[in-house]
Amino acid sequence: MKNLFKKQSRALLVGIASLALLTACGNESDNTAEKTATEWDRIQEEGKLTVATSGTLFPTSYREEGTDELTGFEVEVVKELGKRLELEVEFTELGFDEMLTSVQTGQVDMAANDIEVTEDRKEKFLFSTPFKYSYGTAIVRKDDLSGIKTLEDLKGKKAAGASTSVYMETARSYGAEEVVYDNATNETYLRDVAIGRTDVILNDYYLQTLAIAAFPELNIVIHPDIKYSPSEVSVVMKKDNTELAENVNRVIEEMIEDGTVAKISGEFFNGADVTKKVDIEE
């Protein structure tokens, strides 16, 4: 009888322990599901999408001269994205390095500023479906090409740009001396190359072409022989914000399919369709 009681007690304890374990697992599962949905639920509840951008990168994110209105290729893409998601878009203007940190810490929901998809960044962030394809070029002085014939000649040259951009990483890899600005305007970057304060700006082909056209009086040119690093551009989101990313991707793919992104591209890139992939010989 005593042994039977012990067996029944042991079975009861095991049952209670198992039930507690299942309950704990269930709660953990519920909490995880709740956590996954929280950010997207918060965004929907607030009816607002917070987006970091520079406001100084023509024609991606800038203010038209004489106005206070923020516009640009990615600004308009994000505005249309917000409209289709039935969300108000609130832009926060930050320097490039700061905007990535703000996404990572959850201070903003996403960043849109001609940010390229890289393997290193994919370890830290979620990227949307790409909506711009391009490649790298170099702005140099018109009269002597800043003494640069190939990327190998960047060694010892002063390269201007954001410290964490893929272009500055390229410059550093070839031995250039980096010159970093704090959210400076295109004119500041370009004028410094023209007067010899810096030697080169590595950046996206479409951005460089329009920057050159905007300041024809400066002694600068896109290097005729340097093309490198085919690139993809997306909006950037926090790594665990998967539900937001799913909704953003759904809408961006719709916008590419119905020609909306190509139309916006044409308005800001002199008729060019940046949604088309490029093929270059490096």
mmCIF file of C-alpha atoms in Angstrom:
data_model
loop_
_atom_site.group_PDB
_atom_site.id
_atom_site.type_symbol
_atom_site.label_atom_id
_atom_site.label_comp_id
_atom_site.label_asym_id
_atom_site.label_seq_id
_atom_site.Cartn_x
_atom_site.Cartn_y
_atom_site.Cartn_z
ATOM 1 C CA MET A 1 0.000 0.000 0.000
ATOM 2 C CA LYS A 2 2.843 2.346 0.958
ATOM 3 C CA ASN A 3 4.650 1.611 -2.343
ATOM 4 C CA LEU A 4 1.451 2.256 -4.286
ATOM 5 C CA PHE A 5 1.064 5.631 -2.540
ATOM 6 C CA LYS A 6 4.672 6.535 -3.392
ATOM 7 C CA LYS A 7 4.113 5.605 -7.031
ATOM 8 C CA GLN A 8 0.913 7.667 -7.192
ATOM 9 C CA SER A 9 2.629 10.651 -5.538
ATOM 10 C CA ARG A 10 5.584 10.405 -7.897
ATOM 11 C CA ALA A 11 3.233 10.249 -10.898
ATOM 12 C CA LEU A 12 1.312 13.252 -9.587
ATOM 13 C CA LEU A 13 4.514 15.274 -9.169
ATOM 14 C CA VAL A 14 5.705 14.348 -12.641
ATOM 15 C CA GLY A 15 2.323 15.357 -14.053
ATOM 16 C CA ILE A 16 2.372 18.710 -12.271
ATOM 17 C CA ALA A 17 5.950 19.357 -13.417
ATOM 18 C CA SER A 18 5.038 18.463 -17.000
ATOM 19 C CA LEU A 19 1.979 20.703 -16.875
ATOM 20 C CA ALA A 20 4.086 23.582 -15.523
ATOM 21 C CA LEU A 21 6.645 23.044 -18.269
ATOM 22 C CA LEU A 22 3.956 23.025 -20.963
ATOM 23 C CA THR A 23 2.378 26.146 -19.474
ATOM 24 C CA ALA A 24 5.764 27.893 -19.398
ATOM 25 C CA CYS A 25 6.437 26.907 -22.994
ATOM 26 C CA GLY A 26 2.982 28.088 -23.983
ATOM 27 C CA ASN A 27 3.522 31.422 -22.251
ATOM 28 C CA GLU A 28 6.941 31.785 -23.845
ATOM 29 C CA SER A 29 5.434 31.027 -27.256
ATOM 30 C CA ASP A 30 2.647 33.539 -26.652
ATOM 31 C CA ASN A 31 5.129 36.173 -25.515
ATOM 32 C CA THR A 32 7.310 35.567 -28.558
ATOM 33 C CA ALA A 33 4.336 35.908 -30.897
ATOM 34 C CA GLU A 34 3.270 39.046 -29.058
ATOM 35 C CA LYS A 35 6.782 40.491 -29.300
ATOM 36 C CA THR A 36 6.986 39.765 -33.037
ATOM 37 C CA ALA A 37 3.722 41.582 -33.679
ATOM 38 C CA THR A 38 4.313 44.457 -31.280
ATOM 39 C CA GLU A 39 6.293 46.801 -33.530
ATOM 40 C CA TRP A 40 3.962 46.418 -36.501
ATOM 41 C CA ASP A 41 0.935 46.709 -34.212
ATOM 42 C CA ARG A 42 2.416 49.856 -32.681
ATOM 43 C CA ILE A 43 3.034 51.381 -36.114
ATOM 44 C CA GLN A 44 -0.537 50.610 -37.185
ATOM 45 C CA GLU A 45 -1.990 51.878 -33.921
ATOM 46 C CA GLU A 46 -0.061 55.138 -34.195
ATOM 47 C CA GLY A 47 -0.819 55.329 -37.899
ATOM 48 C CA LYS A 48 2.720 56.543 -38.495
ATOM 49 C CA LEU A 49 5.941 55.303 -40.082
ATOM 50 C CA THR A 50 9.119 57.047 -38.882
ATOM 51 C CA VAL A 51 11.846 57.221 -41.537
ATOM 52 C CA ALA A 52 15.435 58.466 -41.287
ATOM 53 C CA THR A 53 16.900 60.250 -44.303
ATOM 54 C CA SER A 54 19.575 62.887 -44.859
ATOM 55 C CA GLY A 55 17.704 65.683 -46.604
ATOM 56 C CA THR A 56 20.996 66.649 -48.259
ATOM 57 C CA LEU A 57 21.558 63.931 -50.869
ATOM 58 C CA PHE A 58 20.349 65.134 -54.267
ATOM 59 C CA PRO A 59 18.285 63.662 -55.926
ATOM 60 C CA THR A 60 17.518 60.963 -53.359
ATOM 61 C CA SER A 61 16.587 63.130 -50.369
ATOM 62 C CA TYR A 62 16.774 66.945 -50.453
ATOM 63 C CA ARG A 63 14.861 70.208 -50.223
ATOM 64 C CA GLU A 64 14.034 72.169 -53.346
ATOM 65 C CA GLU A 65 15.735 75.554 -53.373
ATOM 66 C CA GLY A 66 13.388 78.192 -51.987
ATOM 67 C CA THR A 67 11.082 75.663 -50.314
ATOM 68 C CA ASP A 68 11.019 73.768 -47.044
ATOM 69 C CA GLU A 69 9.525 70.632 -48.560
ATOM 70 C CA LEU A 70 11.512 67.414 -48.399
ATOM 71 C CA THR A 71 11.517 65.516 -51.688
ATOM 72 C CA GLY A 72 13.695 63.227 -53.789
ATOM 73 C CA PHE A 73 13.535 59.791 -55.366
ATOM 74 C CA GLU A 74 13.479 57.738 -52.164
ATOM 75 C CA VAL A 75 11.465 60.322 -50.254
ATOM 76 C CA GLU A 76 8.708 60.041 -52.863
ATOM 77 C CA VAL A 77 8.957 56.234 -52.987
ATOM 78 C CA VAL A 78 8.520 56.124 -49.205
ATOM 79 C CA LYS A 79 5.623 58.607 -49.303
ATOM 80 C CA GLU A 80 3.810 56.355 -51.786
ATOM 81 C CA LEU A 81 4.700 53.320 -49.659
ATOM 82 C CA GLY A 82 3.145 54.995 -46.622
ATOM 83 C CA LYS A 83 0.036 55.944 -48.591
ATOM 84 C CA ARG A 84 -0.536 52.343 -49.699
ATOM 85 C CA LEU A 85 0.049 51.079 -46.155
ATOM 86 C CA GLU A 86 -2.406 53.747 -44.936
ATOM 87 C CA LEU A 87 0.275 55.263 -42.710
ATOM 88 C CA GLU A 88 1.487 58.820 -42.256
ATOM 89 C CA VAL A 89 5.218 59.143 -42.959
ATOM 90 C CA GLU A 90 7.328 61.187 -40.544
ATOM 91 C CA PHE A 91 10.880 61.916 -41.762
ATOM 92 C CA THR A 92 13.828 62.515 -39.435
ATOM 93 C CA GLU A 93 16.899 64.087 -41.039
ATOM 94 C CA LEU A 94 20.160 62.516 -39.879
ATOM 95 C CA GLY A 95 23.702 61.888 -41.064
ATOM 96 C CA PHE A 96 24.321 58.529 -42.753
ATOM 97 C CA ASP A 97 26.041 56.814 -39.823
ATOM 98 C CA GLU A 98 23.488 58.143 -37.346
ATOM 99 C CA MET A 99 20.505 56.959 -39.361
ATOM 100 C CA LEU A 100 21.711 53.346 -39.358
ATOM 101 C CA THR A 101 22.252 53.500 -35.606
ATOM 102 C CA SER A 102 18.747 54.938 -35.169
ATOM 103 C CA VAL A 103 17.259 52.003 -37.092
ATOM 104 C CA GLN A 104 19.256 49.506 -35.062
ATOM 105 C CA THR A 105 18.169 51.028 -31.736
ATOM 106 C CA GLY A 106 14.530 51.356 -32.790
ATOM 107 C CA GLN A 107 14.438 55.172 -32.707
ATOM 108 C CA VAL A 108 13.059 55.094 -36.253
ATOM 109 C CA ASP A 109 11.254 52.352 -38.166
ATOM 110 C CA MET A 110 13.384 52.510 -41.299
ATOM 111 C CA ALA A 111 16.010 54.480 -43.214
ATOM 112 C CA ALA A 112 15.887 55.543 -46.870
ATOM 113 C CA ASN A 113 18.950 57.277 -48.271
ATOM 114 C CA ASP A 114 20.465 55.376 -51.203
ATOM 115 C CA ILE A 115 21.618 52.655 -48.796
ATOM 116 C CA GLU A 116 23.209 49.705 -50.544
ATOM 117 C CA VAL A 117 22.580 46.088 -49.669
ATOM 118 C CA THR A 118 25.772 44.400 -48.454
ATOM 119 C CA GLU A 119 26.439 41.058 -46.780
ATOM 120 C CA ASP A 120 27.789 42.774 -43.656
ATOM 121 C CA ARG A 121 24.733 44.977 -43.335
ATOM 122 C CA LYS A 122 22.389 42.040 -43.897
ATOM 123 C CA GLU A 123 23.773 40.535 -40.681
ATOM 124 C CA LYS A 124 22.559 43.604 -38.753
ATOM 125 C CA PHE A 125 19.489 44.820 -40.646
ATOM 126 C CA LEU A 126 16.529 43.753 -42.753
ATOM 127 C CA PHE A 127 16.482 45.105 -46.316
ATOM 128 C CA SER A 128 13.411 45.559 -48.464
ATOM 129 C CA THR A 129 13.077 44.262 -52.002
ATOM 130 C CA PRO A 130 15.627 46.331 -54.010
ATOM 131 C CA PHE A 131 14.165 49.130 -56.141
ATOM 132 C CA LYS A 132 17.311 50.791 -57.525
ATOM 133 C CA TYR A 133 20.271 49.236 -59.345
ATOM 134 C CA SER A 134 23.465 51.089 -60.172
ATOM 135 C CA TYR A 135 27.284 50.942 -59.921
ATOM 136 C CA GLY A 136 30.140 52.962 -58.489
ATOM 137 C CA THR A 137 31.946 55.857 -60.168
ATOM 138 C CA ALA A 138 34.522 58.474 -59.118
ATOM 139 C CA ILE A 139 34.286 62.254 -59.247
ATOM 140 C CA VAL A 140 37.708 63.825 -59.772
ATOM 141 C CA ARG A 141 39.169 67.153 -60.929
ATOM 142 C CA LYS A 142 38.513 67.815 -64.585
ATOM 143 C CA ASP A 143 41.959 69.175 -65.469
ATOM 144 C CA ASP A 144 44.092 66.272 -64.204
ATOM 145 C CA LEU A 145 41.626 63.551 -63.062
ATOM 146 C CA SER A 146 43.153 64.116 -59.600
ATOM 147 C CA GLY A 147 46.133 62.024 -60.722
ATOM 148 C CA ILE A 148 43.974 58.904 -60.732
ATOM 149 C CA LYS A 149 43.899 56.407 -63.593
ATOM 150 C CA THR A 150 42.551 53.320 -61.823
ATOM 151 C CA LEU A 151 41.261 52.445 -58.353
ATOM 152 C CA GLU A 152 44.808 51.393 -57.451
ATOM 153 C CA ASP A 153 45.806 55.067 -57.693
ATOM 154 C CA LEU A 154 43.563 55.932 -54.735
ATOM 155 C CA LYS A 155 46.447 55.133 -52.390
ATOM 156 C CA GLY A 156 47.363 58.317 -50.525
ATOM 157 C CA LYS A 157 44.526 60.322 -52.102
ATOM 158 C CA LYS A 158 41.927 62.137 -49.984
ATOM 159 C CA ALA A 159 38.520 60.516 -50.462
ATOM 160 C CA ALA A 160 35.426 62.364 -49.211
ATOM 161 C CA GLY A 161 32.310 60.632 -47.925
ATOM 162 C CA ALA A 162 30.485 58.959 -45.048
ATOM 163 C CA SER A 163 32.688 56.723 -42.928
ATOM 164 C CA THR A 164 30.447 53.632 -43.061
ATOM 165 C CA SER A 165 29.356 53.869 -46.695
ATOM 166 C CA VAL A 166 30.348 51.059 -49.054
ATOM 167 C CA TYR A 167 32.160 53.635 -51.172
ATOM 168 C CA MET A 168 34.379 54.738 -48.292
ATOM 169 C CA GLU A 169 35.077 51.089 -47.571
ATOM 170 C CA THR A 170 36.261 50.775 -51.185
ATOM 171 C CA ALA A 171 38.420 53.881 -50.832
ATOM 172 C CA ARG A 172 40.005 52.573 -47.638
ATOM 173 C CA SER A 173 40.649 49.181 -49.204
ATOM 174 C CA TYR A 174 42.782 50.909 -51.849
ATOM 175 C CA GLY A 175 44.695 52.968 -49.285
ATOM 176 C CA ALA A 176 42.925 56.326 -49.593
ATOM 177 C CA GLU A 177 42.824 58.802 -46.717
ATOM 178 C CA GLU A 178 39.209 59.305 -45.701
ATOM 179 C CA VAL A 179 37.732 62.759 -45.184
ATOM 180 C CA VAL A 180 34.410 62.526 -43.354
ATOM 181 C CA TYR A 181 31.687 65.188 -43.313
ATOM 182 C CA ASP A 182 28.754 65.555 -40.928
ATOM 183 C CA ASN A 183 25.722 65.472 -43.246
ATOM 184 C CA ALA A 184 27.216 68.061 -45.605
ATOM 185 C CA THR A 185 25.517 69.177 -48.826
ATOM 186 C CA ASN A 186 26.546 67.934 -52.270
ATOM 187 C CA GLU A 187 28.029 71.355 -53.074
ATOM 188 C CA THR A 188 30.443 71.125 -50.135
ATOM 189 C CA TYR A 189 31.695 67.708 -51.241
ATOM 190 C CA LEU A 190 32.065 68.737 -54.867
ATOM 191 C CA ARG A 191 33.663 72.126 -54.275
ATOM 192 C CA ASP A 192 36.305 70.584 -52.012
ATOM 193 C CA VAL A 193 37.368 68.239 -54.829
ATOM 194 C CA ALA A 194 37.415 71.125 -57.317
ATOM 195 C CA ILE A 195 39.709 73.277 -55.173
ATOM 196 C CA GLY A 196 41.976 70.385 -54.141
ATOM 197 C CA ARG A 197 40.959 70.124 -50.503
ATOM 198 C CA THR A 198 40.059 66.516 -51.332
ATOM 199 C CA ASP A 199 40.830 64.427 -54.422
ATOM 200 C CA VAL A 200 37.952 62.093 -55.125
ATOM 201 C CA ILE A 201 34.353 61.180 -54.286
ATOM 202 C CA LEU A 202 33.364 57.560 -54.808
ATOM 203 C CA ASN A 203 29.614 57.150 -55.125
ATOM 204 C CA ASP A 204 26.666 55.908 -57.138
ATOM 205 C CA TYR A 205 26.642 56.586 -60.904
ATOM 206 C CA TYR A 206 23.186 58.192 -61.032
ATOM 207 C CA LEU A 207 23.848 60.427 -58.028
ATOM 208 C CA GLN A 208 27.239 61.485 -59.358
ATOM 209 C CA THR A 209 25.874 62.299 -62.822
ATOM 210 C CA LEU A 210 23.191 64.598 -61.444
ATOM 211 C CA ALA A 211 25.560 66.181 -58.931
ATOM 212 C CA ILE A 212 27.973 67.090 -61.725
ATOM 213 C CA ALA A 213 25.133 68.537 -63.819
ATOM 214 C CA ALA A 214 23.969 70.685 -60.894
ATOM 215 C CA PHE A 215 27.336 72.476 -60.605
ATOM 216 C CA PRO A 216 28.700 72.907 -64.152
ATOM 217 C CA GLU A 217 30.975 75.739 -63.076
ATOM 218 C CA LEU A 218 33.116 73.483 -60.864
ATOM 219 C CA ASN A 219 36.353 71.878 -62.059
ATOM 220 C CA ILE A 220 35.060 68.320 -61.648
ATOM 221 C CA VAL A 221 34.133 65.372 -63.846
ATOM 222 C CA ILE A 222 33.106 61.721 -63.546
ATOM 223 C CA HIS A 223 36.189 59.630 -64.250
ATOM 224 C CA PRO A 224 35.776 58.155 -67.753
ATOM 225 C CA ASP A 225 37.496 54.829 -67.010
ATOM 226 C CA ILE A 226 36.394 53.861 -63.494
ATOM 227 C CA LYS A 227 33.283 51.701 -63.056
ATOM 228 C CA TYR A 228 32.970 49.168 -60.234
ATOM 229 C CA SER A 229 30.720 47.406 -57.729
ATOM 230 C CA PRO A 230 27.247 46.855 -59.206
ATOM 231 C CA SER A 231 24.836 47.724 -56.414
ATOM 232 C CA GLU A 232 21.294 47.271 -55.115
ATOM 233 C CA VAL A 233 19.504 49.894 -53.012
ATOM 234 C CA SER A 234 16.690 49.226 -50.528
ATOM 235 C CA VAL A 235 15.090 50.742 -47.462
ATOM 236 C CA VAL A 236 16.569 49.432 -44.216
ATOM 237 C CA MET A 237 14.712 48.113 -41.173
ATOM 238 C CA LYS A 238 15.555 46.674 -37.769
ATOM 239 C CA LYS A 239 16.640 43.045 -37.890
ATOM 240 C CA ASP A 240 13.714 41.643 -35.874
ATOM 241 C CA ASN A 241 11.002 43.801 -37.444
ATOM 242 C CA THR A 242 9.946 41.028 -39.810
ATOM 243 C CA GLU A 243 6.253 41.875 -39.990
ATOM 244 C CA LEU A 244 6.987 45.432 -41.084
ATOM 245 C CA ALA A 245 9.416 44.089 -43.686
ATOM 246 C CA GLU A 246 6.794 41.692 -45.065
ATOM 247 C CA ASN A 247 4.311 44.535 -45.562
ATOM 248 C CA VAL A 248 6.936 46.889 -46.995
ATOM 249 C CA ASN A 249 8.106 44.241 -49.471
ATOM 250 C CA ARG A 250 4.567 43.469 -50.552
ATOM 251 C CA VAL A 251 3.891 47.115 -51.389
ATOM 252 C CA ILE A 252 7.276 47.837 -52.996
ATOM 253 C CA GLU A 253 6.851 44.822 -55.268
ATOM 254 C CA GLU A 254 3.410 46.148 -56.243
ATOM 255 C CA MET A 255 4.945 49.565 -56.973
ATOM 256 C CA ILE A 256 7.643 48.043 -59.158
ATOM 257 C CA GLU A 257 5.156 45.822 -60.974
ATOM 258 C CA ASP A 258 2.711 48.638 -61.760
ATOM 259 C CA GLY A 259 5.486 51.009 -62.887
ATOM 260 C CA THR A 260 5.166 53.498 -60.019
ATOM 261 C CA VAL A 261 8.841 53.323 -58.984
ATOM 262 C CA ALA A 262 9.989 53.669 -62.614
ATOM 263 C CA LYS A 263 7.789 56.751 -62.988
ATOM 264 C CA ILE A 264 9.239 58.353 -59.838
ATOM 265 C CA SER A 265 12.734 57.408 -61.048
ATOM 266 C CA GLY A 266 12.171 59.208 -64.338
ATOM 267 C CA GLU A 267 11.213 62.393 -62.501
ATOM 268 C CA PHE A 268 14.443 62.512 -60.506
ATOM 269 C CA PHE A 269 17.004 60.812 -62.774
ATOM 270 C CA ASN A 270 16.403 62.600 -66.086
ATOM 271 C CA GLY A 271 14.126 59.897 -67.449
ATOM 272 C CA ALA A 272 16.316 56.957 -66.370
ATOM 273 C CA ASP A 273 14.648 53.834 -64.974
ATOM 274 C CA VAL A 274 16.793 52.810 -62.013
ATOM 275 C CA THR A 275 14.676 49.704 -61.375
ATOM 276 C CA LYS A 276 16.480 47.982 -64.263
ATOM 277 C CA LYS A 277 19.522 45.894 -63.355
ATOM 278 C CA VAL A 278 22.838 47.051 -64.798
ATOM 279 C CA ASP A 279 25.642 44.994 -66.290
ATOM 280 C CA ILE A 280 29.149 46.459 -66.228
ATOM 281 C CA GLU A 281 32.618 45.114 -66.899
ATOM 282 C CA GLU A 282 34.749 45.822 -63.850
#
